[in-house]
């Protein structure tokens, strides 16, 4: 049996229950913090030497020199060639679809001229060098390589440096094949805070990058938070979540499996279903009970559903949308008739999956949009990973002589009001000379 | 006299000298850190009560109740009406130009359909509620209100909450007038880490916001870094910098004043001039010596130029651009003949000012582009503040029945490769039923 929480929005305690359900704070672990700071300083001070020592020690790999921590290009190319046809085709088709979608996100430079010849604009430039962290071991996901590397490539990033630990020397062939498909430039078999530090500060062997993206464990996340500002980083992700809104007319087995697909990630993952149909909630509960034991990751799923899952009875779909906005979920399925009409009611979500056929798993792998999405309610202010994360903007200002006279007077007045006399005179020199 | 550093790019130690010149690390101050953490916790736990007590204590203001910390709308409206005509017109003209420029940054939702009826897109939504921090006291800049509030307004942010401390009860009328012009929604006279905490967590009186923007002192910056992730924040700014590239044909007084306009901000500000013309560097040094004592902020300017300024002889303009890319300056003036031809050589800068008439001060106040720009080399990976900082994106995915069959097979193959069986079956149910 699975003891999944049942709530109702008409219960007077509903808001408190919902708040408790959503409550999630990354426990601050001062031991991890101290370890990470020590590792960052070691790499900063001793570069390659520290990197080699830490990799040997923490990843239990037997390498003689720092050079052996870089994988030769031929190795990942041949891993791709060795892949079975079904997997290779699936990876390539997914990559193509992701590329096509992300190409729509490419920003272009623009400018406009004013009557007096003054010209204003914005110049778009790709980041030069980006580091891509790919976890090793059990959470080594080739799809994550595609989702992080392809937007960088589409943006025009010149050099893409991948780092991935190989604990005990074990490499993940699907990850290497995905790297080959995305045409990353270099791969170092390093991980943890030491890999983040190497990318942020640079060593003789690992080049310093401008931004570090990609998921990782608590050490990696803590290290990224510390180097933020020195280099760019992507969002720090919390546990994954799905919110399903269903009108009660989708096969309950489908919805149960969608909830499982989120829950199987880890025990902190969150799966919530909202429906105005009480009988349907019963049916989904029955499907959950019926299907859970058919899944290899049933213990993780059970823990996740019991800890953080819920089936919630709502008054109507309008209210379901209001609750969705309150939650600002990473993934939102609108498993309803005519789902398009509800999209305008959704203000906060990482990704919206419309209609009974659009299960979240399609978005995780191959629909096209990115699967790196804002978690824990951060969809209120942040966006999916995209090409825009690998492009930056520069303002371009060219003021004509007559423009300088007009604008200079405004600037001088405002600068004096702020007590910044040199600003005022710098502007005034251009129209008083 | 001003002892401003003279360097030459052909000196064999130039790269080390340049690195030393650019070196700037915010000293981590554990006392500030501890104070900020304590204040954040006080506001989190005791809300309004702590906010009132801390404001009384730290800002020395004599307020009887929490309600008195909100300024009535009429007050800032009447401050605008009381402004002299020249200042009011300057503020309004600057606001209009900033609005016009930022309107070009508005992103639009988009979507596209595939042959099988699958539809993919991206929905753009404005942030709902934004907090704008405006420093009190000597660094109270009305231009900063315009530059932060207008992009938020253009993006369509529903509610803009301004906080600004009034140490000793003193209010800055230009700041209030700027707030009236930008039509902010509410103003609280609170500041420091306690204001950041109130905006991030919400209190009974101060509403919780989705993002906090605006400059502040070390306490404010530390508080913003701590609440990052809970809410969005803008970049944490270092000292302001200007890099001027001049071919030697601009009036040296103009260039000296441009260097001063940056140096007068504070003693850590950085002003650097690159020119291939040695005699011109001498002439600018002479202008600096001649003009510095005519400026009220001469002591700040002197300290800034002596600590962090430099006049650098380069081989040619090509090399000057390469050095600019290495520095990735916040502000870059191209005070040269035909400046347009050099823009394509610049890859990293917050804003580029083209031509002899385009002094940086115009950009600080009224040219149109934002004056909140990436500092300390972060232009390598970040952008000026813009409308895009107040909009967020949601992926929209609607897969047709036949699309679900095609995509489901790809997803199922990849999910199985990652050991995520529930993902595979969630996809498979849609095409096997």
JSON list of C-alpha atoms in Angstrom, two decimals, chain B residues 256-387:
[
{"chain": "B", "resi": 256, "resn": "UNK", "atom": "CA", "xyz": [40.51, 63.89, -18.20]},
{"chain": "B", "resi": 257, "resn": "UNK", "atom": "CA", "xyz": [36.98, 64.90, -17.18]},
{"chain": "B", "resi": 258, "resn": "UNK", "atom": "CA", "xyz": [35.62, 61.52, -18.34]},
{"chain": "B", "resi": 259, "resn": "UNK", "atom": "CA", "xyz": [38.19, 59.77, -16.14]},
{"chain": "B", "resi": 260, "resn": "UNK", "atom": "CA", "xyz": [37.21, 62.07, -13.24]},
{"chain": "B", "resi": 261, "resn": "UNK", "atom": "CA", "xyz": [33.52, 61.35, -13.72]},
{"chain": "B", "resi": 262, "resn": "UNK", "atom": "CA", "xyz": [34.20, 57.72, -12.90]},
{"chain": "B", "resi": 263, "resn": "UNK", "atom": "CA", "xyz": [36.78, 58.40, -10.21]},
{"chain": "B", "resi": 264, "resn": "UNK", "atom": "CA", "xyz": [34.45, 60.72, -8.29]},
{"chain": "B", "resi": 265, "resn": "UNK", "atom": "CA", "xyz": [32.10, 57.84, -7.46]},
{"chain": "B", "resi": 266, "resn": "UNK", "atom": "CA", "xyz": [34.37, 56.42, -4.80]},
{"chain": "B", "resi": 267, "resn": "UNK", "atom": "CA", "xyz": [37.96, 55.65, -3.96]},
{"chain": "B", "resi": 268, "resn": "UNK", "atom": "CA", "xyz": [37.71, 52.11, -5.34]},
{"chain": "B", "resi": 269, "resn": "UNK", "atom": "CA", "xyz": [36.37, 53.26, -8.72]},
{"chain": "B", "resi": 270, "resn": "UNK", "atom": "CA", "xyz": [38.68, 52.58, -11.65]},
{"chain": "B", "resi": 271, "resn": "UNK", "atom": "CA", "xyz": [39.56, 54.88, -14.59]},
{"chain": "B", "resi": 272, "resn": "UNK", "atom": "CA", "xyz": [41.92, 53.64, -17.29]},
{"chain": "B", "resi": 273, "resn": "UNK", "atom": "CA", "xyz": [42.97, 55.29, -20.55]},
{"chain": "B", "resi": 274, "resn": "UNK", "atom": "CA", "xyz": [44.54, 53.38, -23.47]},
{"chain": "B", "resi": 275, "resn": "UNK", "atom": "CA", "xyz": [46.16, 55.31, -26.31]},
{"chain": "B", "resi": 276, "resn": "UNK", "atom": "CA", "xyz": [48.82, 54.58, -28.92]},
{"chain": "B", "resi": 277, "resn": "UNK", "atom": "CA", "xyz": [49.91, 58.24, -28.65]},
{"chain": "B", "resi": 278, "resn": "UNK", "atom": "CA", "xyz": [52.45, 58.88, -25.90]},
{"chain": "B", "resi": 279, "resn": "UNK", "atom": "CA", "xyz": [52.26, 62.66, -26.27]},
{"chain": "B", "resi": 280, "resn": "UNK", "atom": "CA", "xyz": [48.48, 62.45, -25.81]},
{"chain": "B", "resi": 281, "resn": "UNK", "atom": "CA", "xyz": [48.91, 60.49, -22.58]},
{"chain": "B", "resi": 282, "resn": "UNK", "atom": "CA", "xyz": [51.20, 63.30, -21.40]},
{"chain": "B", "resi": 283, "resn": "UNK", "atom": "CA", "xyz": [48.58, 65.86, -22.41]},
{"chain": "B", "resi": 284, "resn": "UNK", "atom": "CA", "xyz": [45.86, 64.02, -20.48]},
{"chain": "B", "resi": 285, "resn": "UNK", "atom": "CA", "xyz": [48.15, 63.80, -17.44]},
{"chain": "B", "resi": 286, "resn": "UNK", "atom": "CA", "xyz": [48.62, 67.57, -17.73]},
{"chain": "B", "resi": 287, "resn": "UNK", "atom": "CA", "xyz": [44.85, 68.11, -18.01]},
{"chain": "B", "resi": 288, "resn": "UNK", "atom": "CA", "xyz": [44.32, 65.94, -14.94]},
{"chain": "B", "resi": 289, "resn": "UNK", "atom": "CA", "xyz": [46.84, 68.02, -12.98]},
{"chain": "B", "resi": 290, "resn": "UNK", "atom": "CA", "xyz": [45.28, 71.25, -14.25]},
{"chain": "B", "resi": 291, "resn": "UNK", "atom": "CA", "xyz": [41.63, 70.36, -13.63]},
{"chain": "B", "resi": 292, "resn": "UNK", "atom": "CA", "xyz": [41.52, 68.18, -10.53]},
{"chain": "B", "resi": 293, "resn": "UNK", "atom": "CA", "xyz": [41.52, 71.01, -8.03]},
{"chain": "B", "resi": 294, "resn": "UNK", "atom": "CA", "xyz": [38.52, 72.64, -9.69]},
{"chain": "B", "resi": 295, "resn": "UNK", "atom": "CA", "xyz": [36.32, 69.75, -8.58]},
{"chain": "B", "resi": 296, "resn": "UNK", "atom": "CA", "xyz": [34.49, 69.50, -5.27]},
{"chain": "B", "resi": 297, "resn": "UNK", "atom": "CA", "xyz": [35.14, 65.75, -4.99]},
{"chain": "B", "resi": 298, "resn": "UNK", "atom": "CA", "xyz": [38.88, 66.15, -5.74]},
{"chain": "B", "resi": 299, "resn": "UNK", "atom": "CA", "xyz": [40.01, 64.08, -2.78]},
{"chain": "B", "resi": 300, "resn": "UNK", "atom": "CA", "xyz": [37.93, 61.07, -3.81]},
{"chain": "B", "resi": 301, "resn": "UNK", "atom": "CA", "xyz": [39.09, 61.54, -7.41]},
{"chain": "B", "resi": 302, "resn": "UNK", "atom": "CA", "xyz": [42.74, 61.75, -6.39]},
{"chain": "B", "resi": 303, "resn": "UNK", "atom": "CA", "xyz": [42.53, 58.62, -4.25]},
{"chain": "B", "resi": 304, "resn": "UNK", "atom": "CA", "xyz": [40.73, 56.69, -6.98]},
{"chain": "B", "resi": 305, "resn": "UNK", "atom": "CA", "xyz": [43.18, 57.71, -9.73]},
{"chain": "B", "resi": 306, "resn": "UNK", "atom": "CA", "xyz": [46.23, 57.04, -7.58]},
{"chain": "B", "resi": 307, "resn": "UNK", "atom": "CA", "xyz": [44.97, 53.69, -6.25]},
{"chain": "B", "resi": 308, "resn": "UNK", "atom": "CA", "xyz": [43.36, 52.23, -9.29]},
{"chain": "B", "resi": 309, "resn": "UNK", "atom": "CA", "xyz": [43.81, 54.54, -12.29]},
{"chain": "B", "resi": 310, "resn": "UNK", "atom": "CA", "xyz": [46.27, 54.16, -15.19]},
{"chain": "B", "resi": 311, "resn": "UNK", "atom": "CA", "xyz": [47.32, 55.80, -18.45]},
{"chain": "B", "resi": 312, "resn": "UNK", "atom": "CA", "xyz": [48.49, 53.02, -20.75]},
{"chain": "B", "resi": 313, "resn": "UNK", "atom": "CA", "xyz": [50.49, 53.31, -23.96]},
{"chain": "B", "resi": 314, "resn": "UNK", "atom": "CA", "xyz": [49.42, 50.65, -26.46]},
{"chain": "B", "resi": 315, "resn": "UNK", "atom": "CA", "xyz": [50.90, 49.70, -29.84]},
{"chain": "B", "resi": 316, "resn": "UNK", "atom": "CA", "xyz": [47.73, 50.46, -31.80]},
{"chain": "B", "resi": 317, "resn": "UNK", "atom": "CA", "xyz": [43.95, 50.49, -31.57]},
{"chain": "B", "resi": 318, "resn": "UNK", "atom": "CA", "xyz": [43.78, 46.82, -32.44]},
{"chain": "B", "resi": 319, "resn": "UNK", "atom": "CA", "xyz": [45.80, 46.01, -29.34]},
{"chain": "B", "resi": 320, "resn": "UNK", "atom": "CA", "xyz": [43.68, 48.45, -27.31]},
{"chain": "B", "resi": 321, "resn": "UNK", "atom": "CA", "xyz": [40.57, 46.42, -28.25]},
{"chain": "B", "resi": 322, "resn": "UNK", "atom": "CA", "xyz": [42.29, 43.19, -27.24]},
{"chain": "B", "resi": 323, "resn": "UNK", "atom": "CA", "xyz": [43.15, 44.69, -23.84]},
{"chain": "B", "resi": 324, "resn": "UNK", "atom": "CA", "xyz": [39.56, 45.94, -23.50]},
{"chain": "B", "resi": 325, "resn": "UNK", "atom": "CA", "xyz": [38.33, 42.38, -24.05]},
{"chain": "B", "resi": 326, "resn": "UNK", "atom": "CA", "xyz": [40.70, 41.17, -21.39]},
{"chain": "B", "resi": 327, "resn": "UNK", "atom": "CA", "xyz": [39.40, 43.78, -18.94]},
{"chain": "B", "resi": 328, "resn": "UNK", "atom": "CA", "xyz": [35.71, 43.39, -19.92]},
{"chain": "B", "resi": 329, "resn": "UNK", "atom": "CA", "xyz": [35.01, 46.90, -18.56]},
{"chain": "B", "resi": 330, "resn": "UNK", "atom": "CA", "xyz": [31.70, 48.15, -17.23]},
{"chain": "B", "resi": 331, "resn": "UNK", "atom": "CA", "xyz": [31.97, 51.29, -19.41]},
{"chain": "B", "resi": 332, "resn": "UNK", "atom": "CA", "xyz": [34.07, 51.52, -22.58]},
{"chain": "B", "resi": 333, "resn": "UNK", "atom": "CA", "xyz": [34.54, 54.80, -24.45]},
{"chain": "B", "resi": 334, "resn": "UNK", "atom": "CA", "xyz": [35.80, 54.51, -28.02]},
{"chain": "B", "resi": 335, "resn": "UNK", "atom": "CA", "xyz": [36.97, 58.10, -28.44]},
{"chain": "B", "resi": 336, "resn": "UNK", "atom": "CA", "xyz": [38.37, 57.55, -31.91]},
{"chain": "B", "resi": 337, "resn": "UNK", "atom": "CA", "xyz": [37.78, 58.40, -35.55]},
{"chain": "B", "resi": 338, "resn": "UNK", "atom": "CA", "xyz": [35.12, 56.13, -37.14]},
{"chain": "B", "resi": 339, "resn": "UNK", "atom": "CA", "xyz": [34.38, 54.29, -33.90]},
{"chain": "B", "resi": 340, "resn": "UNK", "atom": "CA", "xyz": [31.81, 51.99, -35.56]},
{"chain": "B", "resi": 341, "resn": "UNK", "atom": "CA", "xyz": [34.57, 49.93, -37.18]},
{"chain": "B", "resi": 342, "resn": "UNK", "atom": "CA", "xyz": [35.93, 48.93, -33.77]},
{"chain": "B", "resi": 343, "resn": "UNK", "atom": "CA", "xyz": [32.66, 47.75, -32.23]},
{"chain": "B", "resi": 344, "resn": "UNK", "atom": "CA", "xyz": [32.90, 44.33, -33.86]},
{"chain": "B", "resi": 345, "resn": "UNK", "atom": "CA", "xyz": [36.28, 43.84, -32.18]},
{"chain": "B", "resi": 346, "resn": "UNK", "atom": "CA", "xyz": [34.78, 44.35, -28.72]},
{"chain": "B", "resi": 347, "resn": "UNK", "atom": "CA", "xyz": [33.44, 41.12, -27.24]},
{"chain": "B", "resi": 348, "resn": "UNK", "atom": "CA", "xyz": [33.14, 41.98, -23.56]},
{"chain": "B", "resi": 349, "resn": "UNK", "atom": "CA", "xyz": [31.85, 45.27, -22.14]},
{"chain": "B", "resi": 350, "resn": "UNK", "atom": "CA", "xyz": [28.79, 46.45, -20.22]},
{"chain": "B", "resi": 351, "resn": "UNK", "atom": "CA", "xyz": [28.23, 49.48, -22.44]},
{"chain": "B", "resi": 352, "resn": "UNK", "atom": "CA", "xyz": [30.18, 50.95, -25.35]},
{"chain": "B", "resi": 353, "resn": "UNK", "atom": "CA", "xyz": [30.20, 54.74, -25.90]},
{"chain": "B", "resi": 354, "resn": "UNK", "atom": "CA", "xyz": [31.12, 55.56, -29.48]},
{"chain": "B", "resi": 355, "resn": "UNK", "atom": "CA", "xyz": [32.78, 58.74, -30.67]},
{"chain": "B", "resi": 356, "resn": "UNK", "atom": "CA", "xyz": [34.23, 61.83, -29.07]},
{"chain": "B", "resi": 357, "resn": "UNK", "atom": "CA", "xyz": [30.85, 63.33, -28.18]},
{"chain": "B", "resi": 358, "resn": "UNK", "atom": "CA", "xyz": [29.55, 60.31, -26.31]},
{"chain": "B", "resi": 359, "resn": "UNK", "atom": "CA", "xyz": [30.81, 60.75, -22.78]},
{"chain": "B", "resi": 360, "resn": "UNK", "atom": "CA", "xyz": [29.81, 58.13, -20.25]},
{"chain": "B", "resi": 361, "resn": "UNK", "atom": "CA", "xyz": [27.82, 60.65, -18.19]},
{"chain": "B", "resi": 362, "resn": "UNK", "atom": "CA", "xyz": [25.17, 60.76, -20.93]},
{"chain": "B", "resi": 363, "resn": "UNK", "atom": "CA", "xyz": [24.67, 57.04, -20.47]},
{"chain": "B", "resi": 364, "resn": "UNK", "atom": "CA", "xyz": [24.51, 57.41, -16.71]},
{"chain": "B", "resi": 365, "resn": "UNK", "atom": "CA", "xyz": [21.48, 59.66, -16.91]},
{"chain": "B", "resi": 366, "resn": "UNK", "atom": "CA", "xyz": [19.56, 60.00, -20.09]},
{"chain": "B", "resi": 367, "resn": "UNK", "atom": "CA", "xyz": [20.83, 58.43, -23.31]},
{"chain": "B", "resi": 368, "resn": "UNK", "atom": "CA", "xyz": [18.31, 55.62, -22.79]},
{"chain": "B", "resi": 369, "resn": "UNK", "atom": "CA", "xyz": [20.24, 52.41, -22.06]},
{"chain": "B", "resi": 370, "resn": "UNK", "atom": "CA", "xyz": [20.51, 51.25, -18.47]},
{"chain": "B", "resi": 371, "resn": "UNK", "atom": "CA", "xyz": [23.26, 52.45, -16.16]},
{"chain": "B", "resi": 372, "resn": "UNK", "atom": "CA", "xyz": [23.14, 49.27, -14.06]},
{"chain": "B", "resi": 373, "resn": "UNK", "atom": "CA", "xyz": [25.98, 47.37, -15.75]},
{"chain": "B", "resi": 374, "resn": "UNK", "atom": "CA", "xyz": [28.20, 44.38, -15.01]},
{"chain": "B", "resi": 375, "resn": "UNK", "atom": "CA", "xyz": [31.39, 45.34, -13.11]},
{"chain": "B", "resi": 376, "resn": "UNK", "atom": "CA", "xyz": [34.74, 43.68, -12.27]},
{"chain": "B", "resi": 377, "resn": "UNK", "atom": "CA", "xyz": [34.98, 41.74, -15.51]},
{"chain": "B", "resi": 378, "resn": "UNK", "atom": "CA", "xyz": [31.55, 40.13, -15.16]},
{"chain": "B", "resi": 379, "resn": "UNK", "atom": "CA", "xyz": [30.62, 41.58, -18.57]},
{"chain": "B", "resi": 380, "resn": "UNK", "atom": "CA", "xyz": [32.20, 38.34, -19.80]},
{"chain": "B", "resi": 381, "resn": "UNK", "atom": "CA", "xyz": [29.00, 36.56, -18.76]},
{"chain": "B", "resi": 382, "resn": "UNK", "atom": "CA", "xyz": [26.39, 39.12, -17.76]},
{"chain": "B", "resi": 383, "resn": "UNK", "atom": "CA", "xyz": [24.35, 41.96, -19.17]},
{"chain": "B", "resi": 384, "resn": "UNK", "atom": "CA", "xyz": [23.05, 45.41, -18.32]},
{"chain": "B", "resi": 385, "resn": "UNK", "atom": "CA", "xyz": [19.87, 45.43, -16.23]},
{"chain": "B", "resi": 386, "resn": "UNK", "atom": "CA", "xyz": [16.96, 45.27, -18.64]},
{"chain": "B", "resi": 387, "resn": "UNK", "atom": "CA", "xyz": [13.33, 44.45, -19.23]}
]
